[in-house]
Each structure stands twice: as structure tokens, then as C-alpha cells.
Amino acid sequence: MKLNLFTASMSIFVAASLSVTTVPVIAQSNYDSQFVDYPTYPGDDLELKVDAAGTHFRLWSPKAQDVVVNLYDNGHTGSAFSTLPMKFDAATGTWTASVPEKLYGKYYTFKVKHDGKWLAETPGVWAKAVGVNGKRAAIIDFSKTNPEGWSADKGPEVKNFSDVIVYEMHHRDMSMHPSSGIANKGKFLALTETGTTTPEGEKTGIDHLKELGVTHVHILPSYDYNSVDETNLQNNTYNWGYDPQNYNAPEGSYSTNPSDPSTRVREMKEMVKALHDAGIGVVMDVVYNHTAENDGSNFELTVPGYYHRHWDDGRYSDASGCGNETASERKQMRDYIINSVKYWAKEYHIDGFRFDLMAIHDTETMNEVAEELKKINPSMFVYGEGWTAGDSPLAKDRRALKENVSKMTDIAVFSDDLRDAIKGHYTDAADRGFATGKPGLEETVKIGIVAATDHPQVNFAKGNNSKFPYAKSPEMIVNYVSCHDDLCLTDKLRKSMSGEPEKNKLDAAKLAQTIVFTSQGTPFMFAGEEVFRDKKGVHNSYKSSDSINAIDWSNKARYREHFDYYKDLIKLRKEHPAFRMASAADIARHLVFDKIDSEKTPNLISYSLKDHANGDAWKEIKVIFNGASKPQTVNVKKGKWGVVAKDGKFTEPDNAPLFPGGKIELAPYSALILRIQ
Ligand code: CA
């Protein structure tokens, strides 16, 4: 409707977007000025509350001309058994209705009249339980959804973000393959099953995670998303879930019965509880930056125009690349994001949040998010993608960009610097990186090693991506070499190293992850890479079938040595605080690079973690990477060195071979780790 009013020619659009980029910081766009007199509602009890006095509805929609609430017996079929008129409260911009009964087991939708037209029905933006496919909100008794022992349930304590080791996984990837031995394939309950194994007898599921030693799983979107038809699960439709529909209810296809609104709630909690009992925290991937639909989104059907950003000509702006972007700088949207993550933290005991395209949000919102979450759980870990997927009306200096991470507190960003430097650029499958023999990326790898903090020996001007030390602390950086996006590590290595033997690719994978896990900051890995999983070369597998996405767990026996290397690497990091320094000053003081002329000897980096760095039991740790396709020799100063890892193998920790210093050769694509006790 608004769009028709503002139908603009391209030239007007260009002029409008130019004016956006030249207006002073925090100036209001013409579009935003219409919301100046919108009252906001500060409470966290919007839309539905059930108490001793009955069932109460309260929808925030300040410019609606009328609102009704429809009540249903069923989650997706049949007509309303009652339609309640709602009363407007101008002070808060909310519409209210109450009934004296507790309507547990019933469903509801709102209908909003705006600009003389009744909009389509919506479950609202605060539905915490929904019917199948999320079209109607459900009224359930949450106290009956808690697993046994829930009140004492707690995630792992985190003193410093650098102590966290993140394992990014999709529910179906983890369990769908027949080799998983898991009964509840593709479900939240998959991670509650213990004692599951592959046909070869290797541990899978939660036992596998414990064996590997990661501290946190990061679950891909698990709120109710749009793309999978929950009434037709036998179709086995796969989707990553970056198409949000109901932000505050779990996705139905991951439950054993999407038609029963309580089941998905209970089963997700059971998953969290099982992980917590195993000492593993749960990070949820959240996508507040856009909605699956534009005009048909629940945001638009409750308060048209408000929750999304638009250009001044009235068109949706699209920094998400998915058709729209939300407007975190507007009070009610900011509160929405904050209240939503608080709700997941409190009701589901979620331990951390990964913000998709975080730079679509403003830094002020992200700071409030972290501050509020820390009040609930001091171990809360918040990080995100410090970039957008397109231009935005939000001024650059307000965006939660990677380059602005130092304007934020208790928020970390992904280091795409290290990611692309290690394995080659993500946009070019054939491109190689430091760990696969491409010269010239040494300085960018060093930026990753020091977690993008200011370091006297790192020249940021020579970095491939960011040109200044953007992180004030290693706690602001998540280091990784791959994630669900783009080619997974195995596929990237197979494409960029085609023609080389498989062993070289396995060696390069080990080297790549060794760089990540020994670097300062928080390490992050993509599920299954510890068993050399692939995705058959598909780089954007968001809706590919399980045959592409499911991890073949028989790989664990096939690549057992590879898995053991990952396990040892994680153990090394957990046992040695030198890899997990907490401040930039400590890194500058204790992390010392050896002088190597990268022009003459490319693909070689050597550094020491000195003087019991961060209270480490070891006096000095030497870390050397050879990313070349040939062996390279380094000269290590004399000392009573013990060999921790060499040529793709860890040694027995109590029985490390001794090395007196001097010349030592590194195999192609390998890391050498030495220590002085
Ligand atoms: Ca859904």
C-alpha cells in the first residue's frame, strides 16, 4: 500500500540513496520521521499473558484503526469460535482484550485494520508457542514443558570468551545419515541420545561431542522458520532456516510432533538439558536482521512500515540480501530484539547468541543486548557477522560492523581476515591460501594469530582485508576457517588442491585448524570437519538435500587419525591458557614472532608464547606453520624443547621427544609445536 504511494523512478531512488549517505550522522531520514510520535510499550508481556484472572491479550500497534483477536480450537484448520474486540490504550499504543478463563489448549490470531483496510491474520510478533506451520499462536502452560531437573539446569561457566570452543551444527547434518545410529534423526531429541555409535563402533551424537571436547555447540536457526512444510515432514525438506517466521517459538520440523505446540518447546529444552548435563553450552543462531516475507511478515501485519527499514522513496531497503532488513534503531524494534534474546536465555537456558548479519543492527542495540544478557547469565557469549549483505539506510558508523567492534562491549565478531588468508578467498573455489601454498598472506594470518589486536610486530597495512587493529581485546574475535556458508573446508581443499594426493588435503586441513586453534581469540569450527566431512562440492547448501548436508559418520573410522588430531588440538588449547590470553597487552607482551623474510621464505610463520603466558605451566611454547607444498627448515634457538606436535601428529604428552634446538624440518602443509617446561 505504502509502496504504491511512493512508486518512484530510478532517478528519484538514486537521489534518495545519495541523500542518505550524505546526511549527518544519526540524522533522521524522511522515512523515519513518521515514527516520532509512536508511543512505545516497555513491558515484556506483550500479546499474551495467562494468570489467575484469565487470559490477556495486548498487541502493540499504535496507528491501527481497529484490532480484533480470533480464538481457535485448532492450530491451523477450522474457523474462529470467538472474535474479541480490542480496546486501544493511546499512552502505550497497545490494544487489549481479556477473558476470565485460562485458555490453555486454544489458539489465537490478531487482525489489524490499517489505512481503512483489514490486514491478513497474524499470530503477532510475540507468539511463544505456535500451531503447525506457525500461522496461529498457541496458548500453552509453559510450566508443564520443563524436563525433570530443569530448575537446577545450568550451562558451563565461562570466565573469558577465549576459553570457549564453538562447534557450529545443523540438527539434520548431525543425525540424518544412517551411520549416525541415532533414532530421532533430524530432531532436537537427537542430542539427548547417549550410547549411539556408527556401524564401525565409533561414538556419535552427544557422546561424539564429549569425546571431541568442544565447550559449546552453536545450533543453526532453531526458532520457527518459514521454508519447511511442517504438515508434510515425510518429504524430508532441508533448510538452514535463515528465513524467520516466529522468532520466539522453536521450529516445528525439529520436534517429533509439530502439531502439538508444547512438544517442540519441551523437546528443545530436553536437548539443552542433555547438552548442559554433558558440560556443553548452547549458542543459538538468531536472525533478527530480516524476515522471510516482506508485506506478509508478522511485523508488517501488526505495525505496517515500522519494524523494517525503507529508503526515503518508501521501498524496503535490503541490507540482508533477502528482500528486507529490520530497524533496530527504532525503540520498539530494539526492545523486541533485547526481550527476545532475554526470553530464550531465561525460558530455554540458552548460553549464547550468534547474530546473523549483525551489522544490520546498530552498535547501541548490540551493547544493550550483551548488557542485558550478562545480567541473566554472566557466562553469556554473544558474537556475530560484522558485515551486511547490501547497503543500508543506517549510517556506517552506527552499524555493528567488524570495524566498529571496539565500540561494543562483550560482543565478538568473526575474523574473515584469518578465514580467507588460511584457505583462499571464499568467492573463488580455486584460490589457495597460506595453508595451501599461496605466498603473500603471512601478514594477514598474523593478524588472525593476534586476534586483530594492536601488536608491535604486525603490520596491518599489509593485511588483505582490514587495515587496522580493529579489536581492543582478543575477546572480540572469533577465529575460523570455515562455517555453514560457502565451501566447507574439505570441499575447498579438494577444489583448490585438485591434482594433489588426498594426503596433502588432509594435511592442509590439519594445518588450517591448527592455525585457528592456536590463535588468540575464540576458535570456531564447522561440524563434521573433524571427520573430514564434505558437501559434495556444494557451496550454498541451504536447501540441498540430506544427501549433500548430512554428515557421513562412517568417516570417523575412515579418518580416525584426523579426528584424533582435532581432539588433541582441542585438548592442547584447553590445557594451555597461553593460547587463550585475555588482553591485547598480554598478547603484545607474550606473543613474539620470529623474524622470517616472507619474500624469501613464504608460507612460513614462527612465533613463541613466552614467560608462562597467561599463567601457562609451560615456560615457552613455539608454534611454527609451514603452508608450503615442500618441506621447509627453521632454526630454533637452543633449549630443552619437547616436541608437542610435528608433521601432522601429536606426541604422547608425558613422553614428548626432546629436541635441543637448531635446524628442524617441517613436512609440507604442517605445523610444529614445541615447548619448554
Ligand atoms: Ca516452521
PDB file of C-alpha atoms and ligand atoms in Angstrom, residues 133-134 223-230 245 250-253 264, ligand 1:
ATOM      1  CA  ASN A 133       3.485 -24.054  10.300  1.00  0.00           C
ATOM      2  CA  GLY A 134       3.292 -21.146  12.731  1.00  0.00           C
ATOM      3  CA  TYR A 223      13.272 -20.635  16.005  1.00  0.00           C
ATOM      4  CA  ASP A 224      10.224 -21.244  13.822  1.00  0.00           C
ATOM      5  CA  TYR A 225      11.218 -20.641  10.233  1.00  0.00           C
ATOM      6  CA  ASN A 226       9.199 -20.484   7.076  1.00  0.00           C
ATOM      7  CA  SER A 227      10.570 -22.803   4.420  1.00  0.00           C
ATOM      8  CA  VAL A 228       9.825 -26.319   5.655  1.00  0.00           C
ATOM      9  CA  ASP A 229       6.202 -27.518   5.473  1.00  0.00           C
ATOM     10  CA  GLU A 230       5.637 -28.952   8.929  1.00  0.00           C
ATOM     11  CA  GLN A 245       8.718 -16.552  10.773  1.00  0.00           C
ATOM     12  CA  PRO A 250      11.028 -23.310  18.266  1.00  0.00           C
ATOM     13  CA  GLU A 251      10.939 -24.705  14.728  1.00  0.00           C
ATOM     14  CA  GLY A 252       8.316 -27.433  14.364  1.00  0.00           C
ATOM     15  CA  SER A 253      10.154 -29.722  11.961  1.00  0.00           C
ATOM     16  CA  ARG A 264       8.610 -28.582  20.294  1.00  0.00           C
TER      17      ARG A 264
HETATM   18 CA    CA B   1       8.397 -23.614  10.695  1.00  0.00          CA
END
